[in-house]
Amino acid sequence: MAKFSLGIKLGVNTAHTDSVKLGEGDAQYNDKDRNKAVKYSMAKEATMVLCADGDEIEGFIASVEGFTQDGQTFGTVIRKGPLVRQYVYAAADLNLGDYVVSDAQEAAKTNTGPAKHVNNNIGLTKVKKKASGTSGWRVVGIKDTAAKVYLIEGV
């Protein structure tokens, strides 16, 4: 019998996208930043920036455009929402049901970690287990235990 496992629901993820300015300076991001975790900037309106270690994840970069808006990189972000899912990797083992936050990420314009996304072959964002709380993103699938690749869902 075939094995059933959860995956990314493209229609759901597509319905939860938003076009935003990326970064707080001039043309800071490129295609190497796809799949990285982002949060809203506290310095610039309508702008998202890369998450830092321990930050709550508000979305993931889906695309980076070749033009700028107001001098900033412009792109599409998949936002947290019901049934929105994203593949990620972790340095330490995670379990089903664990809640996660962003781990330290690579700098902008740098490929993300060793694990690659199954759909676009770009690196995956690194996450870690949330110290406490039951909101944000939760592990709903284990894609590869050796590579520590997980499927998380916005809750």
PDB file of C-alpha atoms in Angstrom:
ATOM      1  CA  MET A   1       0.000   0.000   0.000  1.00  0.00           C
ATOM      2  CA  ALA A   2       1.234   3.485  -0.807  1.00  0.00           C
ATOM      3  CA  LYS A   3       2.482   5.620   2.062  1.00  0.00           C
ATOM      4  CA  PHE A   4       0.603   8.860   2.703  1.00  0.00           C
ATOM      5  CA  SER A   5       2.490  11.912   3.894  1.00  0.00           C
ATOM      6  CA  LEU A   6       1.763  15.598   4.097  1.00  0.00           C
ATOM      7  CA  GLY A   7       3.308  18.008   1.635  1.00  0.00           C
ATOM      8  CA  ILE A   8       3.026  21.586   0.516  1.00  0.00           C
ATOM      9  CA  LYS A   9      -0.462  22.534  -0.656  1.00  0.00           C
ATOM     10  CA  LEU A  10       0.421  24.824  -3.552  1.00  0.00           C
ATOM     11  CA  GLY A  11      -3.016  26.429  -3.772  1.00  0.00           C
ATOM     12  CA  VAL A  12      -2.977  27.249  -0.060  1.00  0.00           C
ATOM     13  CA  ASN A  13       0.583  28.608  -0.101  1.00  0.00           C
ATOM     14  CA  THR A  14      -0.168  30.664  -3.223  1.00  0.00           C
ATOM     15  CA  ALA A  15      -3.284  32.141  -1.595  1.00  0.00           C
ATOM     16  CA  HIS A  16      -1.153  33.342   1.341  1.00  0.00           C
ATOM     17  CA  THR A  17       1.448  35.302  -0.610  1.00  0.00           C
ATOM     18  CA  ASP A  18       2.125  38.988  -0.362  1.00  0.00           C
ATOM     19  CA  SER A  19       4.324  41.336  -2.412  1.00  0.00           C
ATOM     20  CA  VAL A  20       6.640  43.325  -0.161  1.00  0.00           C
ATOM     21  CA  LYS A  21       9.862  45.275  -0.084  1.00  0.00           C
ATOM     22  CA  LEU A  22      12.739  43.164   1.231  1.00  0.00           C
ATOM     23  CA  GLY A  23      15.625  44.446   3.357  1.00  0.00           C
ATOM     24  CA  GLU A  24      16.232  47.876   4.774  1.00  0.00           C
ATOM     25  CA  GLY A  25      18.846  49.051   2.255  1.00  0.00           C
ATOM     26  CA  ASP A  26      19.494  49.163  -1.472  1.00  0.00           C
ATOM     27  CA  ALA A  27      18.953  45.896  -3.394  1.00  0.00           C
ATOM     28  CA  GLN A  28      19.982  43.667  -0.503  1.00  0.00           C
ATOM     29  CA  TYR A  29      18.479  40.347  -1.638  1.00  0.00           C
ATOM     30  CA  ASN A  30      18.635  38.024  -4.653  1.00  0.00           C
ATOM     31  CA  ASP A  31      17.463  34.533  -5.715  1.00  0.00           C
ATOM     32  CA  LYS A  32      19.824  32.890  -3.201  1.00  0.00           C
ATOM     33  CA  ASP A  33      17.506  34.235  -0.480  1.00  0.00           C
ATOM     34  CA  ARG A  34      14.454  32.227  -1.545  1.00  0.00           C
ATOM     35  CA  ASN A  35      13.023  30.011   1.237  1.00  0.00           C
ATOM     36  CA  LYS A  36      14.635  32.133   3.975  1.00  0.00           C
ATOM     37  CA  ALA A  37      12.527  33.096   6.994  1.00  0.00           C
ATOM     38  CA  VAL A  38      11.469  36.740   7.283  1.00  0.00           C
ATOM     39  CA  LYS A  39       9.663  39.080   9.666  1.00  0.00           C
ATOM     40  CA  TYR A  40       8.324  42.622   9.374  1.00  0.00           C
ATOM     41  CA  SER A  41      10.883  45.387   9.762  1.00  0.00           C
ATOM     42  CA  MET A  42      10.487  47.707  12.724  1.00  0.00           C
ATOM     43  CA  ALA A  43      12.366  50.433  10.808  1.00  0.00           C
ATOM     44  CA  LYS A  44      10.661  50.560   7.384  1.00  0.00           C
ATOM     45  CA  GLU A  45       6.991  50.282   6.507  1.00  0.00           C
ATOM     46  CA  ALA A  46       5.810  47.474   4.189  1.00  0.00           C
ATOM     47  CA  THR A  47       9.224  45.840   4.436  1.00  0.00           C
ATOM     48  CA  MET A  48      10.303  42.390   5.561  1.00  0.00           C
ATOM     49  CA  VAL A  49      13.810  41.434   6.704  1.00  0.00           C
ATOM     50  CA  LEU A  50      15.586  38.158   7.415  1.00  0.00           C
ATOM     51  CA  CYS A  51      14.803  36.632  10.787  1.00  0.00           C
ATOM     52  CA  ALA A  52      17.566  36.518  13.372  1.00  0.00           C
ATOM     53  CA  ASP A  53      18.280  33.674  15.769  1.00  0.00           C
ATOM     54  CA  GLY A  54      15.194  33.037  17.931  1.00  0.00           C
ATOM     55  CA  ASP A  55      12.808  35.273  15.968  1.00  0.00           C
ATOM     56  CA  GLU A  56       9.212  34.291  15.334  1.00  0.00           C
ATOM     57  CA  ILE A  57       8.797  33.507  11.631  1.00  0.00           C
ATOM     58  CA  GLU A  58       6.225  35.647   9.793  1.00  0.00           C
ATOM     59  CA  GLY A  59       6.866  34.257   6.319  1.00  0.00           C
ATOM     60  CA  PHE A  60       9.298  32.800   3.799  1.00  0.00           C
ATOM     61  CA  ILE A  61      10.714  34.462   0.678  1.00  0.00           C
ATOM     62  CA  ALA A  62       9.133  32.821  -2.380  1.00  0.00           C
ATOM     63  CA  SER A  63      10.652  35.010  -5.098  1.00  0.00           C
ATOM     64  CA  VAL A  64      12.911  38.003  -5.558  1.00  0.00           C
ATOM     65  CA  GLU A  65      12.225  40.342  -8.468  1.00  0.00           C
ATOM     66  CA  GLY A  66      14.869  41.799 -10.764  1.00  0.00           C
ATOM     67  CA  PHE A  67      13.701  45.365 -10.072  1.00  0.00           C
ATOM     68  CA  THR A  68      13.564  47.513  -6.961  1.00  0.00           C
ATOM     69  CA  GLN A  69      10.756  49.445  -5.297  1.00  0.00           C
ATOM     70  CA  ASP A  70      11.710  52.684  -3.528  1.00  0.00           C
ATOM     71  CA  GLY A  71      15.329  51.566  -3.940  1.00  0.00           C
ATOM     72  CA  GLN A  72      14.742  48.302  -2.066  1.00  0.00           C
ATOM     73  CA  THR A  73      14.610  44.717  -3.262  1.00  0.00           C
ATOM     74  CA  PHE A  74      11.055  43.649  -4.085  1.00  0.00           C
ATOM     75  CA  GLY A  75       9.612  40.146  -3.906  1.00  0.00           C
ATOM     76  CA  THR A  76       6.921  37.721  -2.855  1.00  0.00           C
ATOM     77  CA  VAL A  77       6.618  36.231   0.617  1.00  0.00           C
ATOM     78  CA  ILE A  78       4.541  33.226   1.685  1.00  0.00           C
ATOM     79  CA  ARG A  79       2.809  34.373   4.882  1.00  0.00           C
ATOM     80  CA  LYS A  80       1.724  32.262   7.821  1.00  0.00           C
ATOM     81  CA  GLY A  81      -1.866  31.042   7.546  1.00  0.00           C
ATOM     82  CA  PRO A  82      -4.061  27.976   7.969  1.00  0.00           C
ATOM     83  CA  LEU A  83      -2.517  24.955   6.212  1.00  0.00           C
ATOM     84  CA  VAL A  84       0.457  26.981   4.902  1.00  0.00           C
ATOM     85  CA  ARG A  85       3.429  24.612   4.944  1.00  0.00           C
ATOM     86  CA  GLN A  86       7.163  24.988   4.375  1.00  0.00           C
ATOM     87  CA  TYR A  87      10.133  22.617   4.297  1.00  0.00           C
ATOM     88  CA  VAL A  88      12.940  23.538   6.721  1.00  0.00           C
ATOM     89  CA  TYR A  89      15.962  21.911   8.313  1.00  0.00           C
ATOM     90  CA  ALA A  90      17.331  21.908  11.854  1.00  0.00           C
ATOM     91  CA  ALA A  91      20.723  21.305  13.468  1.00  0.00           C
ATOM     92  CA  ALA A  92      19.106  19.268  16.266  1.00  0.00           C
ATOM     93  CA  ASP A  93      16.421  16.599  15.996  1.00  0.00           C
ATOM     94  CA  LEU A  94      12.823  17.794  16.080  1.00  0.00           C
ATOM     95  CA  ASN A  95       9.698  15.786  16.838  1.00  0.00           C
ATOM     96  CA  LEU A  96       6.202  15.908  15.419  1.00  0.00           C
ATOM     97  CA  GLY A  97       4.288  18.624  17.241  1.00  0.00           C
ATOM     98  CA  ASP A  98       7.344  20.700  18.186  1.00  0.00           C
ATOM     99  CA  TYR A  99       6.927  24.447  17.692  1.00  0.00           C
ATOM    100  CA  VAL A 100       9.835  26.199  15.973  1.00  0.00           C
ATOM    101  CA  VAL A 101      11.425  29.627  15.568  1.00  0.00           C
ATOM    102  CA  SER A 102      14.163  30.834  13.257  1.00  0.00           C
ATOM    103  CA  ASP A 103      17.715  29.684  13.912  1.00  0.00           C
ATOM    104  CA  ALA A 104      20.695  31.807  12.830  1.00  0.00           C
ATOM    105  CA  GLN A 105      20.517  32.240   9.044  1.00  0.00           C
ATOM    106  CA  GLU A 106      23.137  32.786   6.396  1.00  0.00           C
ATOM    107  CA  ALA A 107      23.678  36.382   5.309  1.00  0.00           C
ATOM    108  CA  ALA A 108      21.631  37.886   2.498  1.00  0.00           C
ATOM    109  CA  LYS A 109      22.694  36.879  -1.023  1.00  0.00           C
ATOM    110  CA  THR A 110      24.120  33.624   0.371  1.00  0.00           C
ATOM    111  CA  ASN A 111      22.695  30.162  -0.292  1.00  0.00           C
ATOM    112  CA  THR A 112      20.940  28.654   2.674  1.00  0.00           C
ATOM    113  CA  GLY A 113      22.040  25.442   4.381  1.00  0.00           C
ATOM    114  CA  PRO A 114      22.955  22.018   3.097  1.00  0.00           C
ATOM    115  CA  ALA A 115      19.406  20.668   2.706  1.00  0.00           C
ATOM    116  CA  LYS A 116      17.602  21.569  -0.525  1.00  0.00           C
ATOM    117  CA  HIS A 117      13.903  22.278  -1.102  1.00  0.00           C
ATOM    118  CA  VAL A 118      12.171  19.449  -2.981  1.00  0.00           C
ATOM    119  CA  ASN A 119      10.402  21.817  -5.382  1.00  0.00           C
ATOM    120  CA  ASN A 120      12.988  24.488  -6.233  1.00  0.00           C
ATOM    121  CA  ASN A 121      16.378  23.019  -5.183  1.00  0.00           C
ATOM    122  CA  ILE A 122      17.215  26.152  -3.194  1.00  0.00           C
ATOM    123  CA  GLY A 123      18.517  25.764   0.349  1.00  0.00           C
ATOM    124  CA  LEU A 124      16.136  25.457   3.290  1.00  0.00           C
ATOM    125  CA  THR A 125      15.773  27.829   6.219  1.00  0.00           C
ATOM    126  CA  LYS A 126      17.292  26.619   9.464  1.00  0.00           C
ATOM    127  CA  VAL A 127      14.937  26.460  12.451  1.00  0.00           C
ATOM    128  CA  LYS A 128      15.156  25.330  16.053  1.00  0.00           C
ATOM    129  CA  LYS A 129      12.736  24.180  18.715  1.00  0.00           C
ATOM    130  CA  LYS A 130      10.836  27.007  20.375  1.00  0.00           C
ATOM    131  CA  ALA A 131      11.667  27.313  24.079  1.00  0.00           C
ATOM    132  CA  SER A 132       8.026  27.736  25.102  1.00  0.00           C
ATOM    133  CA  GLY A 133       4.634  28.569  23.676  1.00  0.00           C
ATOM    134  CA  THR A 134       2.207  26.997  21.253  1.00  0.00           C
ATOM    135  CA  SER A 135       1.873  29.443  18.391  1.00  0.00           C
ATOM    136  CA  GLY A 136       3.747  30.145  15.201  1.00  0.00           C
ATOM    137  CA  TRP A 137       4.921  27.135  13.190  1.00  0.00           C
ATOM    138  CA  ARG A 138       4.611  23.472  14.198  1.00  0.00           C
ATOM    139  CA  VAL A 139       6.381  20.360  12.852  1.00  0.00           C
ATOM    140  CA  VAL A 140       3.777  18.255  11.011  1.00  0.00           C
ATOM    141  CA  GLY A 141       6.066  16.016   8.970  1.00  0.00           C
ATOM    142  CA  ILE A 142       9.516  14.492   8.993  1.00  0.00           C
ATOM    143  CA  LYS A 143      10.853  14.379   5.433  1.00  0.00           C
ATOM    144  CA  ASP A 144      14.389  13.077   6.072  1.00  0.00           C
ATOM    145  CA  THR A 145      15.664  12.179   9.541  1.00  0.00           C
ATOM    146  CA  ALA A 146      19.317  11.924   8.460  1.00  0.00           C
ATOM    147  CA  ALA A 147      19.328  15.371   6.816  1.00  0.00           C
ATOM    148  CA  LYS A 148      16.974  16.740   9.516  1.00  0.00           C
ATOM    149  CA  VAL A 149      14.453  18.032   6.958  1.00  0.00           C
ATOM    150  CA  TYR A 150      10.993  18.768   8.346  1.00  0.00           C
ATOM    151  CA  LEU A 151       7.651  20.057   7.141  1.00  0.00           C
ATOM    152  CA  ILE A 152       6.217  22.841   9.293  1.00  0.00           C
ATOM    153  CA  GLU A 153       2.749  24.367   9.232  1.00  0.00           C
ATOM    154  CA  GLY A 154       1.550  27.785  10.365  1.00  0.00           C
ATOM    155  CA  VAL A 155      -0.762  27.591  13.367  1.00  0.00           C
TER     156      VAL A 155
END
